[in-house]
Coordinates of N, CA and C in Angstrom, one line a residue:
M257 N 175.0 106.1 353.4 CA 174.4 107.5 353.0 C 172.9 107.3 352.4
P258 N 172.1 108.2 352.8 CA 170.4 108.1 352.3 C 170.7 108.3 351.2
S259 N 170.0 107.6 350.1 CA 169.8 107.8 348.7 C 168.5 108.5 348.5
H260 N 168.7 109.5 347.7 CA 167.6 110.2 347.2 C 167.1 109.6 346.0
L261 N 165.8 109.2 345.7 CA 165.1 108.7 344.5 C 164.5 109.9 344.0
E262 N 164.7 109.8 342.4 CA 164.1 110.8 341.5 C 162.7 110.4 341.4
E263 N 161.9 111.4 341.8 CA 160.3 111.1 341.7 C 160.1 111.3 340.3
S264 N 159.3 110.1 339.6 CA 159.0 110.4 338.0 C 157.6 111.1 337.8
D265 N 157.9 111.9 337.1 CA 156.6 113.0 336.5 C 155.5 111.8 336.1
P266 N 154.4 111.7 336.5 CA 153.3 110.8 335.6 C 152.9 111.3 334.5
A267 N 152.8 112.6 334.4 CA 152.3 113.3 333.2 C 153.4 113.1 332.0
S268 N 154.8 113.4 332.5 CA 155.7 113.0 331.5 C 155.9 111.4 331.0
S269 N 155.4 110.6 331.8 CA 155.5 109.1 331.6 C 154.2 108.7 331.1
A270 N 153.4 109.5 331.2 CA 151.8 109.5 330.2 C 152.2 109.8 328.8
R271 N 152.9 110.8 328.4 CA 153.1 111.7 327.3 C 154.2 110.6 326.4
Q272 N 155.0 109.8 327.1 CA 155.9 108.9 326.3 C 155.0 108.0 325.5
A273 N 155.2 108.0 324.0 CA 154.7 107.1 323.3 C 155.4 105.6 323.3
P274 N 154.4 104.8 323.2 CA 154.5 103.4 323.3 C 155.9 103.0 322.2
G275 N 156.8 102.3 322.6 CA 157.9 102.1 321.5 C 159.1 103.0 321.6
D276 N 158.9 104.2 322.6 CA 160.0 105.3 322.7 C 161.0 104.6 323.5
V277 N 162.2 104.9 323.4 CA 163.4 104.5 324.2 C 163.4 105.7 324.9
P278 N 163.4 105.4 326.3 CA 163.7 106.6 327.4 C 165.2 107.3 327.3
S279 N 165.2 108.3 327.3 CA 166.3 109.3 327.1 C 166.8 109.8 328.4
P280 N 167.9 110.0 328.5 CA 168.6 110.6 329.8 C 167.7 112.0 329.9
P281 N 167.9 112.5 331.0 CA 167.3 113.6 331.4 C 167.8 114.8 330.5
G282 N 167.1 115.9 329.9 CA 167.6 116.8 329.1 C 167.7 116.7 327.7
E283 N 167.4 115.2 327.3 CA 167.7 115.1 325.7 C 166.2 114.7 325.4
K284 N 165.9 115.0 324.2 CA 164.5 114.6 323.6 C 164.4 112.9 323.5
P285 N 163.2 112.5 323.6 CA 163.0 110.8 323.3 C 163.4 110.4 321.9
H286 N 163.8 109.6 321.8 CA 164.1 108.9 320.7 C 163.3 107.9 320.1
R287 N 162.6 108.2 318.9 CA 161.4 107.1 318.0 C 162.0 106.6 317.3
P288 N 161.8 105.5 317.2 CA 162.3 104.5 316.0 C 161.3 104.8 314.5
P289 N 162.0 104.7 313.4 CA 161.4 105.2 312.3 C 160.0 104.6 312.2
Q290 N 159.2 105.2 311.8 CA 157.8 104.8 311.4 C 157.5 104.2 309.9
S291 N 157.1 102.9 309.8 CA 156.5 102.5 308.3 C 155.7 103.4 308.0
P292 N 155.8 103.5 306.5 CA 154.5 104.6 306.1 C 153.1 103.6 305.9
G293 N 152.2 104.5 306.2 CA 150.9 103.8 306.2 C 150.3 103.2 304.6
P294 N 149.3 102.8 304.7 CA 148.8 102.3 303.3 C 148.6 103.4 302.3
Q295 N 147.9 104.6 302.9 CA 147.6 105.7 301.8 C 148.9 106.0 301.3
E296 N 150.0 106.4 302.1 CA 151.2 107.0 301.7 C 151.7 106.0 301.1
T297 N 152.1 104.7 301.0 CA 152.5 103.7 300.1 C 151.8 103.9 298.9
A298 N 150.5 104.0 298.7 CA 150.0 104.0 297.1 C 150.3 105.4 296.5
E299 N 150.3 106.4 297.4 CA 150.7 107.9 296.8 C 151.9 107.6 296.4
E300 N 153.0 107.1 297.0 CA 154.3 107.1 296.5 C 154.5 106.3 295.5
A301 N 153.7 104.9 295.3 CA 154.1 104.2 294.4 C 153.1 104.7 293.0
R302 N 152.4 105.6 293.0 CA 151.8 105.9 291.9 C 152.8 106.7 290.9
P303 N 152.8 106.0 289.6 CA 153.8 106.9 288.7 C 153.3 108.0 288.1
D304 N 154.2 108.9 287.5 CA 154.0 110.4 286.8 C 153.3 109.9 285.3
A305 N 153.7 108.9 284.8 CA 153.4 108.6 283.3 C 151.8 108.2 283.2
P306 N 151.4 108.5 282.1 CA 150.0 108.2 282.0 C 149.5 106.7 281.9
G307 N 148.5 106.5 282.2 CA 148.1 105.0 282.7 C 147.8 104.6 281.3
P308 N 147.5 103.3 281.1 CA 147.1 102.6 280.0 C 146.0 103.2 279.3
A309 N 145.1 103.6 279.7 CA 144.0 104.1 279.2 C 144.4 105.5 278.4
S310 N 145.1 106.3 279.0 CA 145.6 107.6 278.2 C 146.4 107.2 277.1
A311 N 147.6 106.4 277.2 CA 148.3 106.1 275.9 C 147.2 105.2 275.1
A312 N 146.4 104.8 275.4 CA 145.6 104.0 274.3 C 144.6 105.0 273.6
D313 N 144.3 106.1 274.1 CA 143.5 107.5 273.7 C 144.4 108.1 272.6
E314 N 145.6 108.2 273.2 CA 146.7 108.9 272.1 C 147.1 108.0 270.7
H315 N 146.9 106.8 271.1 CA 147.4 105.9 270.0 C 146.0 106.1 269.0
A316 N 144.8 106.2 269.6 CA 143.6 105.8 268.7 C 143.4 107.2 268.0
T317 N 143.7 108.4 268.8 CA 144.0 109.9 268.0 C 144.8 110.0 266.9
A318 N 145.9 109.3 267.0 CA 146.9 109.4 265.8 C 146.5 108.7 264.8
V319 N 146.2 107.4 265.1 CA 145.6 106.3 263.8 C 144.3 107.4 263.0
R320 N 143.7 108.0 263.8 CA 142.5 108.9 262.9 C 143.1 109.9 262.2
E321 N 143.9 110.5 262.7 CA 145.0 111.5 261.7 C 145.2 111.0 260.6
L322 N 146.0 109.9 261.0 CA 146.6 109.2 259.4 C 145.7 109.0 258.9
E323 N 144.6 108.2 259.1 CA 143.5 107.5 258.4 C 142.9 108.9 257.7
D324 N 142.5 110.1 258.1 CA 142.2 111.2 257.8 C 143.4 111.6 256.6
R325 N 144.2 111.8 256.7 CA 145.5 112.3 255.8 C 145.3 111.3 254.6
W326 N 145.2 109.9 254.8 CA 145.1 109.0 253.8 C 144.1 109.1 253.0
R327 N 142.8 109.5 253.6 CA 141.6 109.6 252.8 C 141.9 111.1 252.2
R328 N 142.3 112.0 252.5 CA 142.6 113.2 252.0 C 143.4 113.0 250.5
A329 N 144.5 112.4 250.9 CA 145.5 111.8 249.3 C 144.9 111.3 248.3
L330 N 144.0 110.2 249.0 CA 143.2 109.7 247.7 C 142.5 110.2 247.1
A331 N 141.8 111.0 247.9 CA 140.6 112.1 247.1 C 141.6 113.1 246.3
D332 N 142.8 113.5 246.5 CA 143.5 114.6 245.6 C 143.7 114.1 244.6
L333 N 144.4 112.7 244.5 CA 144.9 111.6 244.0 C 143.5 111.6 242.6
D334 N 142.6 111.0 243.2 CA 141.5 110.6 242.4 C 140.8 112.0 241.4
N335 N 141.0 113.3 242.1 CA 140.8 114.6 241.3 C 141.7 114.7 240.3
L336 N 143.0 114.4 240.7 CA 144.0 114.7 239.6 C 144.1 114.0 238.6
R337 N 143.8 112.8 238.7 CA 143.5 111.6 237.6 C 142.3 112.0 236.8
K338 N 141.3 112.5 237.4 CA 140.1 112.9 236.6 C 140.3 114.0 235.7
R339 N 141.1 115.0 236.2 CA 141.5 116.4 235.5 C 142.5 116.0 234.5
H340 N 143.4 114.9 234.7 CA 144.4 114.7 233.6 C 143.8 113.8 232.5
A341 N 142.6 113.0 232.7 CA 141.9 112.3 231.7 C 140.9 113.5 231.1
R342 N 140.6 114.5 231.8 CA 139.9 115.7 230.8 C 140.7 116.1 229.8
E343 N 141.7 116.5 230.5 CA 142.5 117.3 229.5 C 143.1 116.7 228.6
L344 N 143.4 115.5 228.5 CA 143.9 114.3 227.7 C 142.8 114.2 226.4
E345 N 141.7 114.2 226.9 CA 140.5 113.9 225.9 C 140.3 115.5 225.1
R346 N 140.6 116.7 225.8 CA 140.4 117.9 224.9 C 141.6 118.0 224.2
E347 N 142.6 117.4 224.4 CA 144.0 117.6 223.6 C 143.5 116.7 222.3
R348 N 143.1 115.3 222.9 CA 142.9 114.6 221.5 C 141.8 115.4 220.6
M349 N 140.7 115.9 221.1 CA 139.6 116.3 220.1 C 140.3 117.8 219.5
V350 N 141.3 118.6 219.9 CA 141.8 119.6 219.4 C 142.8 119.2 218.1
E351 N 143.4 117.9 218.4 CA 144.4 117.5 217.5 C 143.3 116.7 216.3
R352 N 142.3 116.2 216.5 CA 141.6 115.5 215.2 C 140.7 116.7 214.7
S353 N 140.5 117.8 215.4 CA 139.7 118.9 214.8 C 141.0 119.5 213.8
R354 N 142.0 119.6 214.2 CA 143.2 120.2 213.3 C 143.4 119.3 212.3
T355 N 143.3 118.0 212.2 CA 143.7 117.1 211.3 C 142.7 117.3 210.1
A356 N 141.6 117.1 210.6 CA 140.0 117.2 209.6 C 140.3 118.6 209.1
A357 N 140.7 119.6 209.6 CA 140.4 121.1 209.1 C 141.6 121.1 207.9
A358 N 142.8 120.2 208.2 CA 143.7 120.3 207.3 C 143.7 119.6 206.1
F359 N 142.6 118.6 206.1 CA 141.9 117.9 204.7 C 140.7 118.4 204.1
L360 N 140.3 119.3 204.6 CA 139.1 120.0 203.8 C 139.4 120.5 202.5
P361 N 140.4 121.5 202.5 CA 140.8 121.6 201.1 C 140.8 120.7 200.3
V362 N 141.5 119.3 200.6 CA 141.6 118.2 199.8 C 140.5 117.8 199.2
L363 N 139.3 117.6 200.2 CA 137.9 117.1 199.8 C 137.4 118.1 198.9
D364 N 137.5 119.3 199.2 CA 137.3 120.5 198.1 C 137.7 120.5 196.7
N365 N 138.7 120.2 196.9 CA 139.6 120.1 195.2 C 138.8 118.3 194.7
L366 N 138.9 117.5 195.6 CA 138.2 116.4 194.9 C 136.9 116.5 194.4
E367 N 136.0 117.3 195.2 CA 134.5 117.5 194.5 C 134.9 118.5 193.1
L368 N 135.7 119.2 193.4 CA 135.8 120.2 192.2 C 136.2 119.3 190.9
A369 N 137.1 118.0 191.2 CA 137.8 117.2 189.9 C 136.5 116.5 189.7
L370 N 135.5 116.0 190.7 CA 134.3 115.0 190.0 C 133.3 116.0 189.4
S371 N 133.5 117.3 189.5 CA 132.5 118.2 188.8 C 132.7 118.1 187.4
H372 N 134.1 117.9 186.9 CA 134.7 118.3 185.7 C 134.9 117.0 185.3
A373 N 134.2 115.9 185.7 CA 134.3 114.4 185.2 C 134.0 114.3 183.6
D374 N 133.0 114.8 183.2 CA 132.5 114.7 182.0 C 133.4 115.5 181.0
A375 N 134.4 116.3 181.6 CA 135.3 117.1 180.5 C 136.4 116.3 179.8
D376 N 137.3 117.0 179.9 CA 138.7 116.5 179.3 C 139.5 115.6 180.1
S377 N 139.5 114.4 179.8 CA 140.1 113.2 180.6 C 141.5 113.7 181.0
G378 N 142.4 114.3 180.2 CA 143.4 114.5 180.7 C 143.3 115.6 182.1
A379 N 142.5 116.6 181.8 CA 142.4 117.9 182.7 C 142.1 117.0 184.1
V380 N 141.0 116.0 184.2 CA 140.5 115.3 185.2 C 141.7 114.7 185.9
V381 N 142.8 113.9 185.1 CA 143.7 113.3 185.4 C 144.7 114.3 186.4
E382 N 145.0 115.3 185.6 CA 145.9 116.5 186.3 C 145.1 116.9 187.6
G383 N 143.8 117.2 187.5 CA 143.0 117.5 188.8 C 143.4 117.0 190.1
V384 N 143.2 115.3 189.4 CA 143.4 114.3 191.0 C 145.0 114.2 191.2
R385 N 145.8 114.4 190.3 CA 147.4 114.4 190.3 C 147.6 115.8 191.5
A386 N 146.9 116.5 191.3 CA 147.1 117.7 192.0 C 146.5 117.8 193.4
V387 N 145.1 117.2 193.8 CA 144.6 116.9 195.1 C 145.7 115.7 195.5
R388 N 146.2 114.8 194.9 CA 146.9 113.9 195.6 C 148.2 114.6 196.3
D389 N 148.7 115.4 195.6 CA 150.1 116.2 195.7 C 149.7 117.2 197.1
Q390 N 148.1 117.8 197.1 CA 148.1 118.4 197.9 C 147.9 117.8 199.7
A391 N 147.2 116.5 199.4 CA 147.0 115.6 200.6 C 148.4 115.1 201.0
V392 N 149.3 115.0 199.9 CA 150.8 114.5 200.6 C 151.3 115.7 201.5
G393 N 151.1 117.1 201.0 CA 151.6 118.1 201.7 C 150.9 118.4 203.0
V394 N 149.6 118.0 203.0 CA 149.3 118.1 204.5 C 149.7 116.9 205.4
L395 N 149.7 115.7 204.9 CA 150.6 114.7 205.8 C 151.8 115.0 206.3
E396 N 152.6 115.8 205.3 CA 154.2 116.1 205.7 C 154.3 117.3 206.5
Q397 N 153.0 118.4 206.4 CA 152.6 119.1 207.5 C 152.4 119.0 209.0
L398 N 151.8 117.8 209.1 CA 151.6 117.1 210.2 C 152.5 116.3 210.7
G399 N 153.5 116.2 209.9 CA 155.0 115.4 210.4 C 154.9 114.1 209.9
Y400 N 154.4 113.9 209.0 CA 154.5 112.4 208.1 C 154.9 112.4 207.0
P401 N 156.1 112.7 206.4 CA 156.5 112.8 205.1 C 156.1 111.7 204.2
R402 N 156.1 111.6 203.1 CA 156.0 110.7 202.0 C 157.6 110.2 201.3
H403 N 157.6 108.8 201.5 CA 158.8 108.2 201.2 C 158.4 107.0 200.0
A404 N 158.7 107.4 198.7 CA 158.3 106.6 197.7 C 159.6 106.7 196.5
E405 N 160.7 106.9 197.1 CA 162.0 107.1 196.5 C 162.4 105.7 195.8
T406 N 163.0 105.6 194.4 CA 163.6 104.4 194.1 C 165.0 104.7 193.6
G407 N 165.5 103.6 193.6 CA 167.2 103.9 193.2 C 168.0 104.3 194.5
V408 N 167.2 103.9 195.6 CA 168.3 104.0 196.6 C 168.6 102.7 197.3
A409 N 169.2 102.8 198.4 CA 169.7 101.7 199.2 C 168.5 101.1 200.1
F410 N 168.1 99.5 200.3 CA 167.1 99.4 200.9 C 167.3 99.6 202.5
D411 N 166.4 100.2 203.1 CA 166.5 100.7 204.6 C 165.5 99.9 205.3
P412 N 165.7 99.1 206.0 CA 164.7 98.4 206.9 C 163.7 99.3 207.8
A413 N 164.4 100.8 208.3 CA 163.7 101.4 209.0 C 162.5 102.2 208.0
H414 N 162.4 102.2 206.9 CA 161.7 102.9 205.8 C 160.8 101.8 204.8
H415 N 161.5 100.7 204.7 CA 160.9 99.9 203.8 C 160.5 98.4 204.0
E416 N 159.7 97.9 203.6 CA 159.1 96.5 203.5 C 159.1 95.8 202.0
V417 N 160.1 95.0 202.4 CA 160.3 94.1 200.6 C 159.1 93.2 200.8
V418 N 158.5 93.4 199.3 CA 157.3 92.6 199.2 C 157.9 91.7 198.2
S419 N 158.8 92.0 197.2 CA 159.4 90.9 196.3 C 160.6 91.4 195.9
V420 N 161.4 90.3 195.1 CA 163.0 90.9 194.9 C 162.9 90.4 193.1
V421 N 163.8 91.1 192.6 CA 164.1 90.9 191.2 C 165.6 90.6 190.9
D422 N 165.9 89.8 190.0 CA 167.1 89.4 189.7 C 167.7 90.5 188.4
D423 N 168.3 91.4 188.5 CA 168.6 92.1 187.3 C 170.4 92.6 187.8
P424 N 170.9 92.1 186.8 CA 172.2 92.2 186.9 C 172.9 93.7 186.7
D425 N 172.0 94.5 186.1 CA 172.5 95.7 185.9 C 172.3 96.6 187.0
I426 N 171.6 96.3 188.1 CA 171.2 97.0 189.2 C 172.2 96.4 190.5
E427 N 172.4 97.5 191.4 CA 173.4 96.8 192.5 C 172.5 95.8 193.4
P428 N 172.5 94.7 193.9 CA 171.7 94.1 194.6 C 171.4 95.3 196.0
G429 N 170.5 94.8 196.7 CA 169.8 95.7 197.7 C 169.3 97.1 197.4
T430 N 169.0 97.2 195.9 CA 168.6 98.6 195.7 C 167.3 98.4 195.5
V431 N 166.2 99.6 195.9 CA 164.7 99.4 195.9 C 164.6 100.0 194.5
V432 N 164.0 98.9 193.6 CA 163.8 99.0 192.2 C 162.5 99.5 191.6
Q433 N 161.2 99.3 192.5 CA 160.2 99.9 192.6 C 159.4 100.1 193.8
V434 N 158.5 101.1 194.0 CA 157.7 101.4 195.2 C 156.2 100.9 194.9
L435 N 155.8 100.0 195.6 CA 154.4 99.4 195.1 C 153.4 100.4 196.0
R436 N 153.9 100.7 197.4 CA 153.0 101.5 198.3 C 154.1 102.6 198.9
P437 N 153.8 103.6 198.9 CA 154.3 104.7 199.5 C 154.5 104.4 201.2
G438 N 155.5 105.2 201.8 CA 155.4 104.9 203.2 C 155.2 106.4 203.7
Y439 N 155.1 106.6 205.0 CA 155.0 108.0 205.6 C 155.3 108.0 207.0
G440 N 156.0 108.9 207.1 CA 156.5 109.2 208.6 C 158.2 108.5 208.4
D441 N 158.7 109.3 209.9 CA 160.0 108.4 210.4 C 160.0 108.1 211.8
G442 N 160.7 107.4 212.0 CA 161.2 106.6 213.0 C 159.8 106.4 214.2
D443 N 159.7 107.3 215.3 CA 158.7 106.8 216.0 C 157.2 107.3 215.6
R444 N 157.4 108.4 214.6 CA 156.3 109.0 213.9 C 155.9 108.3 212.6
Q445 N 156.3 106.9 212.4 CA 156.0 106.4 211.1 C 154.8 105.7 211.0
L446 N 153.8 106.3 210.0 CA 152.6 105.7 209.9 C 152.6 104.0 209.5
R447 N 153.6 103.9 208.3 CA 153.7 102.7 207.7 C 155.0 102.9 207.0
P448 N 155.7 101.6 206.8 CA 156.8 101.7 206.1 C 156.5 101.7 204.2
A449 N 157.5 101.8 203.5 CA 157.0 101.8 202.1 C 157.3 100.3 201.7
A450 N 156.2 99.8 201.0 CA 156.2 98.4 200.4 C 157.2 98.5 199.1
V451 N 158.2 97.8 198.9 CA 158.9 98.1 197.7 C 159.2 96.6 197.1
T452 N 159.9 96.8 195.8 CA 160.6 95.6 195.2 C 162.4 95.9 195.3
V453 N 163.0 94.9 195.3 CA 164.3 95.2 195.9 C 165.2 94.4 194.9
A454 N 166.3 94.4 194.3 CA 167.0 93.8 193.6 C 167.6 92.8 194.4
K455 N 167.9 91.6 193.8 CA 168.2 90.4 194.5 C 169.7 90.3 194.9
R456 N 170.1 90.0 196.4 CA 171.4 89.7 196.4 C 172.2 88.5 195.9
E457 N 173.4 88.8 195.5 CA 173.9 87.3 194.9 C 174.8 86.5 196.1

């Protein structure tokens, strides 16, 4: 039998790209997967995260913000310290003025007693004693009561032993004489009383 050869279309053969696998009539030509070009590979490999330069900028900005906060905190602390020092000095001045003003009447009475020095000596003594009592009252008002009691038991919190005596008629450890009065109690003690104490057997 005579064979009929199908004539190929030159235009169709020309449109077939190199590497295409011939397909049967009626089917689309099969093309192998193409490898991505250099530009596509670079675009796909580019990460979405910021680069090293962007991260360094963010780090520098955070450091500048922390340094600014640190300087502000130091400035606030210095201002607070100065304000506290001013307030403390003002309180000291007020306290000194109050104490000095409390002793002004004592000085007035001393001057009055001295003005009568040529008068009766007994009156002068009474005047000086009255001034002494007034000064003791001022110290007591300021929170420093006077301690000059005798016949009481020795208390190391209020007394300082200067000497001891041997007296069988007095119970050992008893304050016999006050040589120098003490003023104040506890944390507000100006000084303890210097005393003579009966000897312990």
